[in-house]
PDB file of C-alpha atoms in Angstrom:
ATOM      1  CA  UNK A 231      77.719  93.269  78.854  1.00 50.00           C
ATOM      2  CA  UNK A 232      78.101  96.300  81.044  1.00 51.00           C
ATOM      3  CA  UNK A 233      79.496  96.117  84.388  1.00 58.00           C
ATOM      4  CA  UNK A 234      76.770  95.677  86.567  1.00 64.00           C
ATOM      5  CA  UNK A 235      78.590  94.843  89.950  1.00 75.00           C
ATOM      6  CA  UNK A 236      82.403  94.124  90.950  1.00 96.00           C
ATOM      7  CA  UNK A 237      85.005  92.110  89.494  1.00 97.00           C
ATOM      8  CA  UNK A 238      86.181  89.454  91.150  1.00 98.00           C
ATOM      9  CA  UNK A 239      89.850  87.561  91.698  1.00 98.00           C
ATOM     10  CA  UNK A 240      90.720  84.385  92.437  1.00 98.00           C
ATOM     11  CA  UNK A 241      94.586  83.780  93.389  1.00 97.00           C
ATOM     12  CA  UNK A 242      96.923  86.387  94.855  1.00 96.00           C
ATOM     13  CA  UNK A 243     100.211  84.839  94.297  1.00 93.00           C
ATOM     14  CA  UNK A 244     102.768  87.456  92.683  1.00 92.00           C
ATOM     15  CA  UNK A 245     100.952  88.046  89.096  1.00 94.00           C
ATOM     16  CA  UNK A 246      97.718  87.562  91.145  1.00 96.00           C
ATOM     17  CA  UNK A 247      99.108  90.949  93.414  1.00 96.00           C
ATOM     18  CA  UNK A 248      99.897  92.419  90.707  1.00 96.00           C
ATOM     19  CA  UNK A 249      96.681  92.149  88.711  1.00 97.00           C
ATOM     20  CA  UNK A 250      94.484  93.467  91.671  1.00 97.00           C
ATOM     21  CA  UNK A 251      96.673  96.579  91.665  1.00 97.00           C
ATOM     22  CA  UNK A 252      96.407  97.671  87.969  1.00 97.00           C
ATOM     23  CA  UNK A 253      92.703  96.642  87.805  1.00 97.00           C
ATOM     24  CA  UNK A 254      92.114  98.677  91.239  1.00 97.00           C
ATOM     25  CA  UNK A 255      94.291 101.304  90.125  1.00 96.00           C
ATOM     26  CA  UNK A 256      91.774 101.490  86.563  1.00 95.00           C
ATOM     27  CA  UNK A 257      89.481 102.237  89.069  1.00 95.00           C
ATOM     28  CA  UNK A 258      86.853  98.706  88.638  1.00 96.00           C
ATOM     29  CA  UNK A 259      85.701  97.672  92.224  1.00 96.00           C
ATOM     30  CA  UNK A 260      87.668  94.242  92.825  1.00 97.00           C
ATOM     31  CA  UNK A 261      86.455  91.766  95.485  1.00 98.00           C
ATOM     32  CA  UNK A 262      89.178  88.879  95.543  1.00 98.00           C
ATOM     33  CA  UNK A 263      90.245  85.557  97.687  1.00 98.00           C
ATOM     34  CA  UNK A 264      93.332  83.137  97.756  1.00 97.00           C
ATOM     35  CA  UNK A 265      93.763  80.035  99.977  1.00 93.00           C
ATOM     36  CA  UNK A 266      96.274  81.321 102.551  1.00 94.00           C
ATOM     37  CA  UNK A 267      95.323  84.099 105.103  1.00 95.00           C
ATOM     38  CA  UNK A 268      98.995  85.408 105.397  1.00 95.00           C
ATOM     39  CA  UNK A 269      98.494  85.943 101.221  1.00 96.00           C
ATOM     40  CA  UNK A 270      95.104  87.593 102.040  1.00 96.00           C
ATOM     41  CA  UNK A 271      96.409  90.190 104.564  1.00 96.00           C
ATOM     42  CA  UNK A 272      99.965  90.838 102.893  1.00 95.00           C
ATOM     43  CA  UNK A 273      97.630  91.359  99.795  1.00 96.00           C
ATOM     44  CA  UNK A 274      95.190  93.866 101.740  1.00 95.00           C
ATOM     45  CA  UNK A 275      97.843  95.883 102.442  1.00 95.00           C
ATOM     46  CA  UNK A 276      99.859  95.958  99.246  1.00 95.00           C
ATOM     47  CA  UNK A 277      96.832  97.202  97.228  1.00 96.00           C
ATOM     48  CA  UNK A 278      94.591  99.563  99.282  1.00 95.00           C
ATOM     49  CA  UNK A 279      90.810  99.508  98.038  1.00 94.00           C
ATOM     50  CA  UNK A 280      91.068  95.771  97.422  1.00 96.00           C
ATOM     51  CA  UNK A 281      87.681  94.398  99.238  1.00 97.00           C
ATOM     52  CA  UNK A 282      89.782  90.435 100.086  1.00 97.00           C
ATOM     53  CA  UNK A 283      87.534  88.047 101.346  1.00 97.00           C
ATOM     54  CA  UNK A 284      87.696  84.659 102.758  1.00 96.00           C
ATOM     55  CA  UNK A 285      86.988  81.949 100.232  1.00 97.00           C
ATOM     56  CA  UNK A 286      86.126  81.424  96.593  1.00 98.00           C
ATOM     57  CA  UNK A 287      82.518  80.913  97.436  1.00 97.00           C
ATOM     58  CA  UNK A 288      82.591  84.714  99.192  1.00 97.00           C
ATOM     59  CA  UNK A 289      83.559  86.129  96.002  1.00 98.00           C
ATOM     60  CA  UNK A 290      80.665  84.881  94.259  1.00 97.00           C
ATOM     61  CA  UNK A 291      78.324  85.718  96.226  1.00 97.00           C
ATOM     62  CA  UNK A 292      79.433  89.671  95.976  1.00 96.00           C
ATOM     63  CA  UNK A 293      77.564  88.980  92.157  1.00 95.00           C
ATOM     64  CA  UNK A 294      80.363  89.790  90.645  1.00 96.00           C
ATOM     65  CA  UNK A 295      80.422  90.461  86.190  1.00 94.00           C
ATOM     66  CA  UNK A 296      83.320  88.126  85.785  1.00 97.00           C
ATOM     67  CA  UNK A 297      85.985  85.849  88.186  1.00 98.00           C
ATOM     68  CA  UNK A 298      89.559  85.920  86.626  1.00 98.00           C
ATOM     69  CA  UNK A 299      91.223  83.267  88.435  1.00 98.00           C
ATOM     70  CA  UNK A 300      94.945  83.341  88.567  1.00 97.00           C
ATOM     71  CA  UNK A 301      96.316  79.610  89.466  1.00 97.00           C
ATOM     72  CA  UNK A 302      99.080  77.435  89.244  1.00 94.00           C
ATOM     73  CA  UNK A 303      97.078  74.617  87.967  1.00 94.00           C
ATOM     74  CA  UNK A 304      94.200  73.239  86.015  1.00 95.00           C
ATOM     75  CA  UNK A 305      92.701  71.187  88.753  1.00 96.00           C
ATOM     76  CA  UNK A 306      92.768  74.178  91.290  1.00 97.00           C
ATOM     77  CA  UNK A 307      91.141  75.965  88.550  1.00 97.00           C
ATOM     78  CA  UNK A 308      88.477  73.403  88.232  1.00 97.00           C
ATOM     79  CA  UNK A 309      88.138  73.301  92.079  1.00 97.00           C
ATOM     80  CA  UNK A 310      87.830  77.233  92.302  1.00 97.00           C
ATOM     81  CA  UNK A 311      84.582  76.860  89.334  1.00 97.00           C
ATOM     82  CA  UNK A 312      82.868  74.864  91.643  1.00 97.00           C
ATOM     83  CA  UNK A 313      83.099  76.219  94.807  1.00 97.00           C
ATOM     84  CA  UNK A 314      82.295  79.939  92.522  1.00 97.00           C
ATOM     85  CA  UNK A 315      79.339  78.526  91.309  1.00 97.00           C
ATOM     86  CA  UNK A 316      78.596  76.870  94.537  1.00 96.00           C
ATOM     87  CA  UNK A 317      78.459  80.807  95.724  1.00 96.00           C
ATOM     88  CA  UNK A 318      76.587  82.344  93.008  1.00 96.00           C
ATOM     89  CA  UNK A 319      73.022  84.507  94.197  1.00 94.00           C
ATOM     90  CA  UNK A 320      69.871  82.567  92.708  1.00 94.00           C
ATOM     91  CA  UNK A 321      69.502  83.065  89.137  1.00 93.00           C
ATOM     92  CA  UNK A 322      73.042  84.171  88.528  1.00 95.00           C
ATOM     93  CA  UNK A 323      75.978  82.463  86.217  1.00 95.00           C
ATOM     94  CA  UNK A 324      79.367  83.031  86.119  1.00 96.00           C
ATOM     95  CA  UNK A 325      81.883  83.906  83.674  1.00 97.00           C
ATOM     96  CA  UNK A 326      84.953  82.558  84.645  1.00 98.00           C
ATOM     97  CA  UNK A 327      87.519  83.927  82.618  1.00 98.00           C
ATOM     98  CA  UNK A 328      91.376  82.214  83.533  1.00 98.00           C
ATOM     99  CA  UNK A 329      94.323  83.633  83.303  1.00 98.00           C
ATOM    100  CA  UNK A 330      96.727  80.515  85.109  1.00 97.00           C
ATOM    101  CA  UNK A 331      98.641  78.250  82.641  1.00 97.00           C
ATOM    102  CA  UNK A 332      97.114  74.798  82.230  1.00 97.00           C
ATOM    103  CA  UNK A 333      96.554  72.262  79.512  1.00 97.00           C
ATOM    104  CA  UNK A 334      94.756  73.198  76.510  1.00 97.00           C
ATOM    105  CA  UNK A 335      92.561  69.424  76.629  1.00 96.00           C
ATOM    106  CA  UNK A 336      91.708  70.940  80.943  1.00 96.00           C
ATOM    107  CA  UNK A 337      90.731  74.252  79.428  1.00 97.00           C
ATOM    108  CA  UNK A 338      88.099  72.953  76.945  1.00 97.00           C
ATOM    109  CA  UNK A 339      87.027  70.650  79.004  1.00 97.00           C
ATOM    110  CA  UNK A 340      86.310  72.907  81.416  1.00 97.00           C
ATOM    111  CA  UNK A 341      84.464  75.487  78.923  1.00 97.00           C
ATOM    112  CA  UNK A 342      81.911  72.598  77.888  1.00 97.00           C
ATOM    113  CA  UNK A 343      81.096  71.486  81.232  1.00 96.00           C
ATOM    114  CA  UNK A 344      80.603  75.298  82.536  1.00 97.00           C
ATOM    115  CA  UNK A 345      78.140  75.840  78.977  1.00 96.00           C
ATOM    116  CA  UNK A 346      76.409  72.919  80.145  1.00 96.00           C
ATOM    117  CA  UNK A 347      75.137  74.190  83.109  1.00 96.00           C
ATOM    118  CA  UNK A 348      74.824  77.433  82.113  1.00 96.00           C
ATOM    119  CA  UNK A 349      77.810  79.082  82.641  1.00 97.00           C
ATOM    120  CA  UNK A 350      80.681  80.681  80.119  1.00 97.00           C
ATOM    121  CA  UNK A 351      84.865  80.246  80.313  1.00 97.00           C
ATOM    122  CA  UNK A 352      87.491  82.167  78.497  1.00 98.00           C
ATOM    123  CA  UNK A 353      90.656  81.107  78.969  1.00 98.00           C
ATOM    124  CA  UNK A 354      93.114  83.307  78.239  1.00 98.00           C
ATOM    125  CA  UNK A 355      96.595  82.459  79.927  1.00 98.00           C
ATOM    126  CA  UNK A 356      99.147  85.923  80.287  1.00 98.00           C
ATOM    127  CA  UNK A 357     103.038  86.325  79.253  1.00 96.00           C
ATOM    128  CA  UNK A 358     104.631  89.231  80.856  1.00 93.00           C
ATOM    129  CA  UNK A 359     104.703  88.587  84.148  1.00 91.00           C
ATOM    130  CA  UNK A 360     104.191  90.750  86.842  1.00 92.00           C
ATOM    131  CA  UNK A 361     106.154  93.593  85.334  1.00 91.00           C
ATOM    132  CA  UNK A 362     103.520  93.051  82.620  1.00 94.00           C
ATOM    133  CA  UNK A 363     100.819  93.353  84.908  1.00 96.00           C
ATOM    134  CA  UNK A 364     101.019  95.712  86.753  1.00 95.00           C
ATOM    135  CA  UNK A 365     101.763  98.115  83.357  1.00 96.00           C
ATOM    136  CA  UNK A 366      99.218  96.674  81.421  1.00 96.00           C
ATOM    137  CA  UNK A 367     101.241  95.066  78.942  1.00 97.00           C
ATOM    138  CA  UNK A 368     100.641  91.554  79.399  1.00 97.00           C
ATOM    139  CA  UNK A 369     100.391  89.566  76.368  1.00 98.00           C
ATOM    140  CA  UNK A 370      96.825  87.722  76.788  1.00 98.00           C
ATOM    141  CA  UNK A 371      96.263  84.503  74.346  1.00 98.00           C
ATOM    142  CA  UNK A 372      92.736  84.325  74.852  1.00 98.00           C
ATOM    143  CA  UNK A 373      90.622  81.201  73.606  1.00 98.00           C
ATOM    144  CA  UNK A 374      86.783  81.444  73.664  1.00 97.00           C
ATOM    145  CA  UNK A 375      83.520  81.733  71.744  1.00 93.00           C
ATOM    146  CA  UNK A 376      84.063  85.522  70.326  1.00 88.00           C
ATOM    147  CA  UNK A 377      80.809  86.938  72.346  1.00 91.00           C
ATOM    148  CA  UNK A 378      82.223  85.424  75.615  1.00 95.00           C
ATOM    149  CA  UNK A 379      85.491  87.232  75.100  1.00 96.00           C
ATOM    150  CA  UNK A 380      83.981  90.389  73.544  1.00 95.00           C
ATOM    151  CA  UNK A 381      82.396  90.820  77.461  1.00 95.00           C
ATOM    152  CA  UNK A 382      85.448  89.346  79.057  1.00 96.00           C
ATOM    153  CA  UNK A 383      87.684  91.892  77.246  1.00 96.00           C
ATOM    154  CA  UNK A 384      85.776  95.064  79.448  1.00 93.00           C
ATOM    155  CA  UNK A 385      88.445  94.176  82.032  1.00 97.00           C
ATOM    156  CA  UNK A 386      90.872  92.375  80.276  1.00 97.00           C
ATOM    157  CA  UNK A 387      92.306  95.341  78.033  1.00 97.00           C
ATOM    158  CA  UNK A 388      93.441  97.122  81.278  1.00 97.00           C
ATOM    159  CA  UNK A 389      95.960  94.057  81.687  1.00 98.00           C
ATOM    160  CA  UNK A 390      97.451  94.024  77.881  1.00 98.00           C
ATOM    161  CA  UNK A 391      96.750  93.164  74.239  1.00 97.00           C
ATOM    162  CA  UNK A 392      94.207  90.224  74.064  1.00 98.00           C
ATOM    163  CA  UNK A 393      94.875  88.682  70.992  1.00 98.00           C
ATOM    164  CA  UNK A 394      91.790  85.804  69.886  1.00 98.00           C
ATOM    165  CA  UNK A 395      93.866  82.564  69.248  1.00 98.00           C
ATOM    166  CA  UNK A 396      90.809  80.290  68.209  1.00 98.00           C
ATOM    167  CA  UNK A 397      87.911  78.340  70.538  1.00 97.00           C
ATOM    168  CA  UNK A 398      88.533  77.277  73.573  1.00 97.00           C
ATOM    169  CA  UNK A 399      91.233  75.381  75.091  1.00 97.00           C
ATOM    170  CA  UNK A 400      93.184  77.701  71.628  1.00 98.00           C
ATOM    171  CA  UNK A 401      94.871  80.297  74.163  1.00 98.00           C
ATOM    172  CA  UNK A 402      96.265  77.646  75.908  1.00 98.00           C
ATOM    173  CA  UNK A 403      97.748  76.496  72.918  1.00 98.00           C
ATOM    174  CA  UNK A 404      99.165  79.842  72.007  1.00 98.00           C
ATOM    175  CA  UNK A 405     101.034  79.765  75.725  1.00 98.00           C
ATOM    176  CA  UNK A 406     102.298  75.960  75.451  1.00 98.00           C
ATOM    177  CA  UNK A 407     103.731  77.708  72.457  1.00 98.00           C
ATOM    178  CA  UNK A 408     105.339  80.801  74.228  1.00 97.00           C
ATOM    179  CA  UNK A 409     106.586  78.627  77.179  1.00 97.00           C
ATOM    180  CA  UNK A 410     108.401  76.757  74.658  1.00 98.00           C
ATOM    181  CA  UNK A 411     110.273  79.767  73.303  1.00 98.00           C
ATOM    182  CA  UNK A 412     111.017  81.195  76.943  1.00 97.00           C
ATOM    183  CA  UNK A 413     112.026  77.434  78.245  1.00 97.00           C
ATOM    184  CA  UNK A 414     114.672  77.185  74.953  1.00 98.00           C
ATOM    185  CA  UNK A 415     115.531  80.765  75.279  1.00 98.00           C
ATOM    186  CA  UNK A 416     116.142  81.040  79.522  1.00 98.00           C
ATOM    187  CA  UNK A 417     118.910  78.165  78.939  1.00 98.00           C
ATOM    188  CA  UNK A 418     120.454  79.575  75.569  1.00 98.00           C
ATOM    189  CA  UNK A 419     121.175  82.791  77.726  1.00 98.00           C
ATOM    190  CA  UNK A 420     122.354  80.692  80.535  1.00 98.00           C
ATOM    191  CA  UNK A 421     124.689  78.769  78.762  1.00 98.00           C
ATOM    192  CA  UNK A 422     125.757  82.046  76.568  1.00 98.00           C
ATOM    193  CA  UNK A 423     126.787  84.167  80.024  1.00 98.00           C
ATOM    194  CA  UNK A 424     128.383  80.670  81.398  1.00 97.00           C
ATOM    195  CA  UNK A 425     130.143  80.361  78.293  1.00 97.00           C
ATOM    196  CA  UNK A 426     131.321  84.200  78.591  1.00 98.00           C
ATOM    197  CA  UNK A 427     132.888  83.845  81.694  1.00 97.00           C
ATOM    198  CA  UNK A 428     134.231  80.494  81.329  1.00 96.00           C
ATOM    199  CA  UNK A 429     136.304  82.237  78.359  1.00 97.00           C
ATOM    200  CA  UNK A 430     137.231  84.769  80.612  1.00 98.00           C
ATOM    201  CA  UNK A 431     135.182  87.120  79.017  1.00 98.00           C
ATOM    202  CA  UNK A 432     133.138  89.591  81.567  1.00 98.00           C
ATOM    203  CA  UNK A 433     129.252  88.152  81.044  1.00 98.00           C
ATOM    204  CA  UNK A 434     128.110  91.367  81.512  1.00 98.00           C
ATOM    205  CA  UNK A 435     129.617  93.380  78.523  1.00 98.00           C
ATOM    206  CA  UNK A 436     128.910  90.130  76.376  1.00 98.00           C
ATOM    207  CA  UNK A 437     124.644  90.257  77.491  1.00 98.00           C
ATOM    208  CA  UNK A 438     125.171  94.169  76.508  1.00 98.00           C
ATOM    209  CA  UNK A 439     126.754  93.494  73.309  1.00 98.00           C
ATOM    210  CA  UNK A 440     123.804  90.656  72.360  1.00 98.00           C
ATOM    211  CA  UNK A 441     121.680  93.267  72.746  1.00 98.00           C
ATOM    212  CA  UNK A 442     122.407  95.248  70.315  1.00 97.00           C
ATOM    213  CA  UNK A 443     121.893  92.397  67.446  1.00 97.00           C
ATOM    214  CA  UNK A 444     119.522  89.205  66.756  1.00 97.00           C
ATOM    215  CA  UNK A 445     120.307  87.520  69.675  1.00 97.00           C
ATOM    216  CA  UNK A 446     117.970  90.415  71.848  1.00 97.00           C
ATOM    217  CA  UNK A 447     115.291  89.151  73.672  1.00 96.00           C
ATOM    218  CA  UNK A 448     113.179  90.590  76.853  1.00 93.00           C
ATOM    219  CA  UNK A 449     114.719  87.026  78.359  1.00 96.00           C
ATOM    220  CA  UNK A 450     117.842  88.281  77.542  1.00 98.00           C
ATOM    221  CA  UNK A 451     117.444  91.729  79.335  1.00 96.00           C
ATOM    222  CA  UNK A 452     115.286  90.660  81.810  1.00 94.00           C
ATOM    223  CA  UNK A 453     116.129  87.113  83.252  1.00 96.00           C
ATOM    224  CA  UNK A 454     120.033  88.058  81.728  1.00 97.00           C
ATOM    225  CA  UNK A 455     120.148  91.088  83.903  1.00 97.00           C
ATOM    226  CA  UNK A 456     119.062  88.482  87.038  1.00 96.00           C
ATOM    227  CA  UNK A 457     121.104  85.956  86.673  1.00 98.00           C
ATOM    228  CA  UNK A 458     124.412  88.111  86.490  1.00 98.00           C
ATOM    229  CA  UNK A 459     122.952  89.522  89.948  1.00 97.00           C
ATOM    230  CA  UNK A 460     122.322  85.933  91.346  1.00 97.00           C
ATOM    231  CA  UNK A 461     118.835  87.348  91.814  1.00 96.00           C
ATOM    232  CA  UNK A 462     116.713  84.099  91.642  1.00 95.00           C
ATOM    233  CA  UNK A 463     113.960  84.920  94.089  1.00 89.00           C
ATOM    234  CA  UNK A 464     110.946  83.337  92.998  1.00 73.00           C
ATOM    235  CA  UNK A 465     109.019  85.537  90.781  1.00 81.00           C
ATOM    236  CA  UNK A 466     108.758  82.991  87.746  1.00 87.00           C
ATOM    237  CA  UNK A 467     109.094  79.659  89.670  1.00 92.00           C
ATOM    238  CA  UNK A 468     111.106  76.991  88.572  1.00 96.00           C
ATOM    239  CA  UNK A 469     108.497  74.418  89.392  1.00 96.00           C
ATOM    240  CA  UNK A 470     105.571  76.118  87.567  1.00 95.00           C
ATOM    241  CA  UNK A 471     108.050  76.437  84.240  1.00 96.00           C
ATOM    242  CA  UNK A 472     108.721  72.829  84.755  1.00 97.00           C
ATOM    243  CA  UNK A 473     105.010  72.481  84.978  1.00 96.00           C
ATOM    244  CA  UNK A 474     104.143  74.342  81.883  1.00 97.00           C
ATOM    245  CA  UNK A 475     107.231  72.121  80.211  1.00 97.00           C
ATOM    246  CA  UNK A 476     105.408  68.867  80.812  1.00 97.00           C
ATOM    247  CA  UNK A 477     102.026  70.252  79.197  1.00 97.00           C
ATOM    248  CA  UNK A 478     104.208  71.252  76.147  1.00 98.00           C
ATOM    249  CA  UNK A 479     105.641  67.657  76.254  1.00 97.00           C
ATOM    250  CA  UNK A 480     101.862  66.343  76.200  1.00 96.00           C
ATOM    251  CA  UNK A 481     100.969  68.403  73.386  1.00 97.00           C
ATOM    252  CA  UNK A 482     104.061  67.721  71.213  1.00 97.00           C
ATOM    253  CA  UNK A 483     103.400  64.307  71.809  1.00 96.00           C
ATOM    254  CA  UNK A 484      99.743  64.603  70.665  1.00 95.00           C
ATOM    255  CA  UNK A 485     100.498  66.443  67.354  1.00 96.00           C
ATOM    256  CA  UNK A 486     103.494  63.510  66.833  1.00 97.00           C
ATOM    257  CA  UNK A 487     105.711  66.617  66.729  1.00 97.00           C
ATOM    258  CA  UNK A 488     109.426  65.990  67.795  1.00 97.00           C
ATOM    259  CA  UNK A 489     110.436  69.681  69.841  1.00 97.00           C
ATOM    260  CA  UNK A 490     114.529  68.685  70.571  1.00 97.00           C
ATOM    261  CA  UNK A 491     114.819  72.282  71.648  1.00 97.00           C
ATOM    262  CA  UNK A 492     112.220  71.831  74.389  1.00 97.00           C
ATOM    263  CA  UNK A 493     113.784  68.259  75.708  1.00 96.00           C
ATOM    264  CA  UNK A 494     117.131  69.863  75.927  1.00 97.00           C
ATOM    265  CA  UNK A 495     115.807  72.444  77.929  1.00 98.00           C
ATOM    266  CA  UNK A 496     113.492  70.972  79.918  1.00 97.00           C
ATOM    267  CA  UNK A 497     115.923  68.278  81.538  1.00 97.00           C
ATOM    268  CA  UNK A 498     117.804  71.708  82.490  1.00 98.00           C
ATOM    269  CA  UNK A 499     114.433  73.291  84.224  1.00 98.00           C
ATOM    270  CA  UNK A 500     113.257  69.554  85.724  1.00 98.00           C
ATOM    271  CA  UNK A 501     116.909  69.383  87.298  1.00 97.00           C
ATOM    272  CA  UNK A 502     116.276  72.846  88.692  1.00 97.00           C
ATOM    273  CA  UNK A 503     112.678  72.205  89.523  1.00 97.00           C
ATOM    274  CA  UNK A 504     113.720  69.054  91.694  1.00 97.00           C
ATOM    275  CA  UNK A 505     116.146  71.045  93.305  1.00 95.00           C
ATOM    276  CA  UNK A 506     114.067  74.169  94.489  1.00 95.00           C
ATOM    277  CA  UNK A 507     110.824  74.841  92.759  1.00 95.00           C
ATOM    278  CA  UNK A 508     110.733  78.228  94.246  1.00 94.00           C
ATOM    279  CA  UNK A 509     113.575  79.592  92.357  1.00 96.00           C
ATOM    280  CA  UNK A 510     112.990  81.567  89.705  1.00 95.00           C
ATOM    281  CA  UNK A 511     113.589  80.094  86.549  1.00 96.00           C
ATOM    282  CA  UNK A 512     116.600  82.722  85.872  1.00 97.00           C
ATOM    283  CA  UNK A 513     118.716  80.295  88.630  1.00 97.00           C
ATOM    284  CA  UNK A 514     118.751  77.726  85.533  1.00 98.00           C
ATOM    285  CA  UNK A 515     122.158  79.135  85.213  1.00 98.00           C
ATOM    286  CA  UNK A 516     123.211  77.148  88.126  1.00 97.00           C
ATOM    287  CA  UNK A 517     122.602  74.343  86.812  1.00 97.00           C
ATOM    288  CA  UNK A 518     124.518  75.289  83.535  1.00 97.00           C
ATOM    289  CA  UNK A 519     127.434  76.344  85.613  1.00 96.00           C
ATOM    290  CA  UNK A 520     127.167  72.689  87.432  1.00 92.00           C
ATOM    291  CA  UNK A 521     127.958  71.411  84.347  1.00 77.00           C
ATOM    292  CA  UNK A 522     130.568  73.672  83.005  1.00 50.00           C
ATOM    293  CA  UNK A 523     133.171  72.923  86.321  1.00 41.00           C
TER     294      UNK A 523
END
């Protein structure tokens, strides 16, 4: 496939912001939407030579070689295919390729109902966040039928590494997976830095020692360095973590695979979620430090 017209974006949240700048930046002409007009203009702004239009439908009809869509769920995904399609010139099909977090079961479902009518889906969820992003390291776990990704990859190797996980609904998988590891890991270094200065040890020079052996991990720099600050504006959200920890529940449950790691962890992010699902997921420390008084 060669690029015969723009890209298009659906979803200009934070990683959605970033995206558009690194794939502007790469130099691909972008035409992208999200739902709220104060997201649309703060977006216009942030990433000059962005064409933003109005709605989902607008994008589509710009003919563009590929949507990413960048979501918090799998039914706004599903909602956004539609209303694409819905836009499409005569004669066209899309390729939707998604980049949100959603259930592996919603992602192949969604890829056979698209090949039905004609249309293709890749989805191919992102770790990395918008640091990530906007360097073009994301981690991308794609899942698709290998000529579908081949074409989706034109754009999506100036975002990261795409690594093939399997068919589709397989990269969703791959980031139940990952979500697990960052869920367990965000409350291990919680309750490590809690720990610290419960002891009266200074958190700080404990996270810097940790780095230096096994225990290093970018959640450990990162989301370490952020909760010593108290920095928990909402970059990762509490609520979408707590999100992603229920479709790791779901798929646990349908493998009959016990993840004790994952419930102990996810109680800590649901309590957080409940809270404020705006937080970033770093402010699980608070609720470690709840129950450390």
């Amino acid at each position: 496939m060669t690029l015969r017209g723009p890209v298009g974006l659906v979803g200009l949240g934070v990683m959605g912001r970033a995206i558009a700048a690194r794939l502007v930046a790469a130099g691909f002409p972008l035409v992208a939407t999200s739902r709220t007009p104060a997201t649309r203009e703060a977006t216009a702004a942030a990433v000059p030579g962005l064409v933003v239009l109005c709605t989902p439908a607008d994008v589509a009809a710009a003919d563009p070689v590929l949507v990413l869509t960048s979501l918090p769920s799998g039914a706004e995904v599903t909602s956004v295919a539609a209303d694409l399609i819905g836009g499409l010139p005569p004669g066209r099909s899309l390729l939707l390729v998604d980049l949100s977090t959603t259930a592996p079961a919603e992602a192949a479902d969604l890829h056979e109902r698209l090949r039905a009518a004609g249309h293709r889906a890749v989805d191919a969820p992102v770790s990395g966040g918008p640091t990530g992003a906007s360097t073009g390291t994301l981690s991308i776990m794609a899942g698709a039928v290998p000529g579908d990704l081949e074409d989706a990859e034109l754009v999506l190797a100036h975002l990261g590494m795409v690594v093939h996980c399997g068919p589709p609904g397989a990269g969703q998988v791959a980031k139940a997976c990952n979500q697990l590891v960052v869920a367990g890991t965000l409350v291990a270094v919680a309750e490590a830095l809690a720990l610290a200065r419960r002891s009266g040890i200074d958190p700080a020079v404990v996270r810097t020692a940790l780095l230096g052996g096994y225990a290093a991990s970018r959640v450990l720099e990162l989301q370490g360095e952020r909760m010593l600050s108290r920095d928990f504006e909402g970059r990762g959200k509490a609520g979408l973590l707590a999100k992603d920890v229920g479709i790791i529940r779901q798929l646990a449950g349908d493998a009959a695979l016990g993840t004790p790691v994952l419930e102990a962890a996810g109680e800590v992010v649901d309590r957080l979620a409940a809270r404020d699902p705006d937080l970033d997921h770093c402010a699980v420390i608070t609720v470690i430090e709840e129950g450390t008084s």
